[in-house]
C-alpha positions as a Markdown table, in Angstrom:
| # | Residue | x | y | z |
|---|---|---|---|---|
| 1 | Met | 120.8 | 89.4 | 111.6 |
| 2 | Arg | 122.6 | 89.3 | 114.6 |
| 3 | Gln | 120.4 | 88.6 | 117.1 |
| 4 | Leu | 119.2 | 85.3 | 114.7 |
| 5 | Lys | 122.6 | 84.5 | 113.8 |
| 6 | Ile | 123.3 | 84.0 | 118.0 |
| 7 | Val | 119.7 | 82.3 | 118.1 |
| 8 | Lys | 120.1 | 80.1 | 115.4 |
| 9 | Asn | 123.3 | 78.8 | 117.1 |
| 10 | Ala | 121.7 | 78.7 | 120.4 |
| 11 | Tyr | 119.1 | 76.7 | 118.8 |
| 12 | Ser | 121.8 | 74.4 | 117.1 |
| 13 | Phe | 123.8 | 74.2 | 120.6 |
| 14 | Leu | 120.6 | 73.1 | 122.2 |
| 15 | Ala | 120.0 | 70.6 | 119.8 |
| 16 | Val | 122.7 | 68.9 | 119.9 |
| 17 | Gly | 122.7 | 69.0 | 123.9 |
| 18 | Leu | 119.0 | 66.9 | 123.3 |
| 19 | Val | 121.4 | 64.4 | 121.2 |
| 20 | Ile | 123.6 | 63.8 | 124.0 |
| 21 | Leu | 120.8 | 63.9 | 126.9 |
| 22 | Gly | 119.3 | 61.3 | 124.9 |
| 23 | Ala | 122.5 | 59.0 | 124.0 |
| 24 | Val | 123.3 | 59.2 | 127.8 |
| 25 | Leu | 119.6 | 57.6 | 128.8 |
| 26 | Leu | 120.2 | 55.3 | 126.0 |
| 27 | Ile | 123.6 | 54.3 | 127.7 |
| 28 | Phe | 122.8 | 54.6 | 131.2 |
| 29 | Pro | 118.8 | 53.8 | 131.2 |
| 30 | Lys | 119.3 | 52.7 | 135.2 |
| 31 | Ile | 119.7 | 56.5 | 136.1 |
| 32 | Thr | 117.2 | 57.8 | 138.5 |
| 33 | Val | 114.1 | 59.4 | 137.7 |
| 34 | Gly | 114.5 | 61.9 | 140.0 |
| 35 | Phe | 117.9 | 62.8 | 137.6 |
| 36 | Ile | 115.7 | 62.6 | 134.4 |
| 37 | Cys | 113.0 | 64.8 | 135.7 |
| 38 | Lys | 115.5 | 67.3 | 136.8 |
| 39 | Ser | 118.1 | 67.1 | 133.5 |
| 40 | Ile | 114.7 | 67.6 | 131.0 |
| 41 | Gly | 113.4 | 70.3 | 133.2 |
| 42 | Ile | 116.5 | 72.2 | 132.7 |
| 43 | Val | 116.7 | 71.4 | 128.9 |
| 44 | Leu | 113.4 | 72.2 | 128.4 |
| 45 | Leu | 113.6 | 75.6 | 130.6 |
| 46 | Ile | 116.3 | 76.6 | 128.6 |
| 47 | Cys | 114.7 | 75.6 | 125.3 |
| 48 | Gly | 111.9 | 77.2 | 125.7 |
| 49 | Met | 113.8 | 80.6 | 126.6 |
| 50 | Ile | 115.5 | 79.8 | 123.1 |
| 51 | Lys | 112.5 | 79.3 | 121.6 |
| 52 | Val | 110.9 | 82.5 | 122.8 |
| 53 | Leu | 113.6 | 84.2 | 121.2 |
| 54 | Gly | 113.6 | 82.7 | 118.5 |
| 55 | Tyr | 110.2 | 83.7 | 117.6 |
| 56 | Phe | 111.3 | 87.3 | 117.6 |
| 57 | Thr | 113.8 | 87.3 | 115.0 |
| 58 | Lys | 113.1 | 87.1 | 111.5 |
| 59 | Asp | 115.1 | 85.1 | 108.8 |
| 60 | Arg | 114.1 | 84.6 | 105.0 |
| 61 | Phe | 111.4 | 81.5 | 105.3 |
| 62 | Glu | 110.5 | 82.6 | 108.9 |
| 63 | Leu | 109.9 | 78.6 | 109.0 |
| 64 | Ala | 112.0 | 77.1 | 111.4 |
| 65 | Phe | 110.6 | 79.6 | 114.5 |
| 66 | Gln | 107.0 | 80.1 | 113.6 |
| 67 | Phe | 105.4 | 78.3 | 116.3 |
| 68 | Asp | 108.1 | 79.1 | 119.0 |
| 69 | Leu | 106.3 | 81.8 | 121.0 |
| 70 | Gly | 103.4 | 79.2 | 122.7 |
| 71 | Leu | 105.6 | 76.1 | 122.2 |
| 72 | Gly | 108.8 | 78.1 | 124.3 |
| 73 | Ile | 106.3 | 79.5 | 126.9 |
| 74 | Ala | 104.7 | 75.7 | 127.5 |
| 75 | Ser | 108.1 | 74.4 | 127.6 |
| 76 | Met | 109.5 | 76.8 | 130.4 |
| 77 | Ile | 106.3 | 75.6 | 132.6 |
| 78 | Ile | 106.7 | 72.4 | 132.3 |
| 79 | Gly | 110.3 | 72.5 | 132.7 |
| 80 | Leu | 110.0 | 74.4 | 136.0 |
| 81 | Ile | 107.3 | 72.2 | 137.2 |
| 82 | Met | 109.5 | 69.2 | 136.1 |
| 83 | Leu | 112.1 | 71.0 | 138.3 |
| 84 | Val | 110.2 | 72.1 | 141.4 |
| 85 | Gln | 107.8 | 69.5 | 141.5 |
| 86 | Thr | 110.2 | 66.6 | 140.8 |
| 87 | Gly | 108.2 | 64.1 | 143.3 |
| 88 | His | 105.0 | 64.1 | 142.0 |
| 89 | Val | 106.0 | 64.5 | 138.2 |
| 90 | Ile | 107.7 | 61.6 | 138.4 |
| 91 | Glu | 105.1 | 59.0 | 138.0 |
| 92 | Ala | 104.1 | 60.7 | 135.0 |
| 93 | Val | 107.1 | 61.7 | 133.2 |
| 94 | Ser | 107.0 | 59.3 | 130.0 |
| 95 | Thr | 102.6 | 60.8 | 129.3 |
| 96 | Phe | 104.0 | 64.4 | 130.5 |
| 97 | Leu | 106.8 | 64.2 | 127.8 |
| 98 | Gly | 105.1 | 62.3 | 125.3 |
| 99 | Ile | 102.1 | 64.6 | 124.9 |
| 100 | Phe | 105.2 | 67.7 | 124.6 |
| 101 | Ile | 107.2 | 65.9 | 121.9 |
| 102 | Leu | 103.7 | 64.7 | 120.4 |
| 103 | Ile | 103.1 | 68.6 | 119.9 |
| 104 | Asp | 106.5 | 69.8 | 119.0 |
| 105 | Ala | 106.4 | 66.5 | 116.1 |
| 106 | Ala | 103.0 | 67.7 | 115.0 |
| 107 | Leu | 104.3 | 70.9 | 114.3 |
| 108 | Lys | 107.4 | 70.0 | 112.6 |
| 109 | Ile | 105.3 | 67.9 | 110.5 |
| 110 | Gln | 103.6 | 71.6 | 109.7 |
| 111 | Thr | 106.8 | 73.2 | 109.3 |
| 112 | Ala | 107.8 | 70.0 | 106.8 |
| 113 | Ile | 104.8 | 70.7 | 104.6 |
| 114 | Glu | 105.3 | 74.8 | 104.4 |
| 115 | Ala | 109.2 | 74.2 | 103.3 |
| 116 | Lys | 108.0 | 72.1 | 100.6 |
| 117 | Arg | 105.8 | 75.3 | 99.6 |
| 118 | Phe | 108.8 | 77.3 | 99.8 |
| 119 | Gly | 110.2 | 74.8 | 97.5 |
| 120 | Leu | 113.1 | 73.5 | 99.9 |
| 121 | Ser | 114.2 | 70.1 | 98.4 |
| 122 | Lys | 115.3 | 68.2 | 101.5 |
| 123 | Trp | 111.6 | 68.9 | 103.2 |
| 124 | Trp | 110.9 | 64.9 | 103.3 |
| 125 | Ile | 114.1 | 64.8 | 105.8 |
| 126 | Ile | 111.9 | 67.5 | 108.3 |
| 127 | Leu | 108.9 | 64.8 | 107.5 |
| 128 | Ser | 110.7 | 61.7 | 108.2 |
| 129 | Ile | 112.1 | 62.8 | 111.0 |
| 130 | Ser | 108.7 | 64.0 | 112.6 |
| 131 | Leu | 107.1 | 61.0 | 112.0 |
| 132 | Ala | 109.6 | 59.2 | 113.9 |
| 133 | Val | 109.5 | 61.2 | 116.9 |
| 134 | Thr | 105.7 | 61.1 | 116.6 |
| 135 | Leu | 106.1 | 57.4 | 117.0 |
| 136 | Val | 107.6 | 57.5 | 119.9 |
| 137 | Gly | 106.1 | 60.0 | 121.4 |
| 138 | Ile | 102.7 | 58.0 | 120.8 |
| 139 | Leu | 104.6 | 55.0 | 122.4 |
| 140 | Leu | 105.5 | 57.1 | 125.5 |
| 141 | Ile | 102.4 | 58.1 | 125.8 |
| 142 | Ala | 100.5 | 54.8 | 125.3 |
| 143 | Met | 103.2 | 52.7 | 127.5 |
| 144 | Pro | 103.9 | 54.3 | 131.0 |
| 145 | Trp | 103.3 | 50.9 | 132.6 |
| 146 | Lys | 106.3 | 49.8 | 131.4 |
| 147 | Thr | 109.5 | 49.2 | 133.1 |
| 148 | Thr | 111.9 | 52.6 | 133.9 |
| 149 | Glu | 114.7 | 51.3 | 132.2 |
| 150 | Phe | 112.4 | 50.9 | 129.2 |
| 151 | Ile | 110.6 | 53.9 | 129.6 |
| 152 | Thr | 114.1 | 56.0 | 129.9 |
| 153 | Arg | 115.4 | 54.3 | 126.4 |
| 154 | Leu | 112.4 | 55.4 | 125.0 |
| 155 | Ile | 113.1 | 59.0 | 126.0 |
| 156 | Gly | 116.6 | 58.8 | 124.8 |
| 157 | Ile | 115.8 | 57.5 | 121.5 |
| 158 | Asn | 113.2 | 60.8 | 121.5 |
| 159 | Leu | 115.7 | 63.0 | 122.7 |
| 160 | Cys | 118.1 | 62.0 | 120.3 |
| 161 | Leu | 114.9 | 62.3 | 117.2 |
| 162 | Asp | 114.1 | 65.4 | 118.7 |
| 163 | Gly | 117.4 | 66.8 | 118.9 |
| 164 | Phe | 118.5 | 65.5 | 115.1 |
| 165 | Leu | 115.1 | 67.4 | 113.8 |
| 166 | Asn | 115.6 | 70.5 | 115.5 |
| 167 | Leu | 119.5 | 70.7 | 113.9 |
| 168 | Trp | 118.1 | 69.6 | 110.5 |
| 169 | Val | 115.6 | 72.2 | 110.8 |
| 170 | Val | 117.4 | 75.3 | 112.2 |
| 171 | Gln | 120.2 | 74.3 | 109.6 |
| 172 | Asn | 117.9 | 73.8 | 106.3 |
| 173 | Thr | 115.0 | 76.1 | 107.3 |
| 174 | Val | 116.8 | 79.2 | 108.8 |
| 175 | Lys | 118.6 | 81.5 | 106.3 |
| 176 | Ile | 119.8 | 84.9 | 107.5 |
| 177 | Ile | 119.7 | 87.6 | 105.0 |
| 178 | Arg | 122.6 | 89.3 | 104.1 |
| 179 | Arg | 122.8 | 92.9 | 103.7 |
| 180 | Asn | 124.2 | 92.8 | 100.0 |
| 181 | Glu | 120.6 | 90.4 | 99.2 |
| 182 | Val | 118.6 | 93.3 | 100.4 |
């Protein structure tokens, strides 16, 4: 129970961090691509660690963290690559990030469907935000030739949406079983 509470709080904190980073990219789209790569690399590395920890916790529904082992490992690897090989990643950052976010959104769509099966009344919010994240992820993949400022704003929008999505999922699907409920 204690580990689940720690992971839930860390996941929530990370989601808020994604929203803040996304807002920074929206407000200051002329930030250098190197800074963007390093910032996203750090976030992905931390996100991956939290996701792997989350996978090994147990909550009542087991919805929020069900895909987090594989996604967490992939996140850590991508984060390390973005930190170590920034010069090579810069050219492909929108496609790279778009694919990762698209996979995460697809898994959240599945989470929304399973949340509906569990009878969670606001499952449709997870689905709606997931579809918006999917759309922006597709745009990142389909438009890598656009201006750096445009791509930076698109990444910012996506990080904000993904942060809100992750926060909503963790706050509304992770249920900590209290001792008197067992």
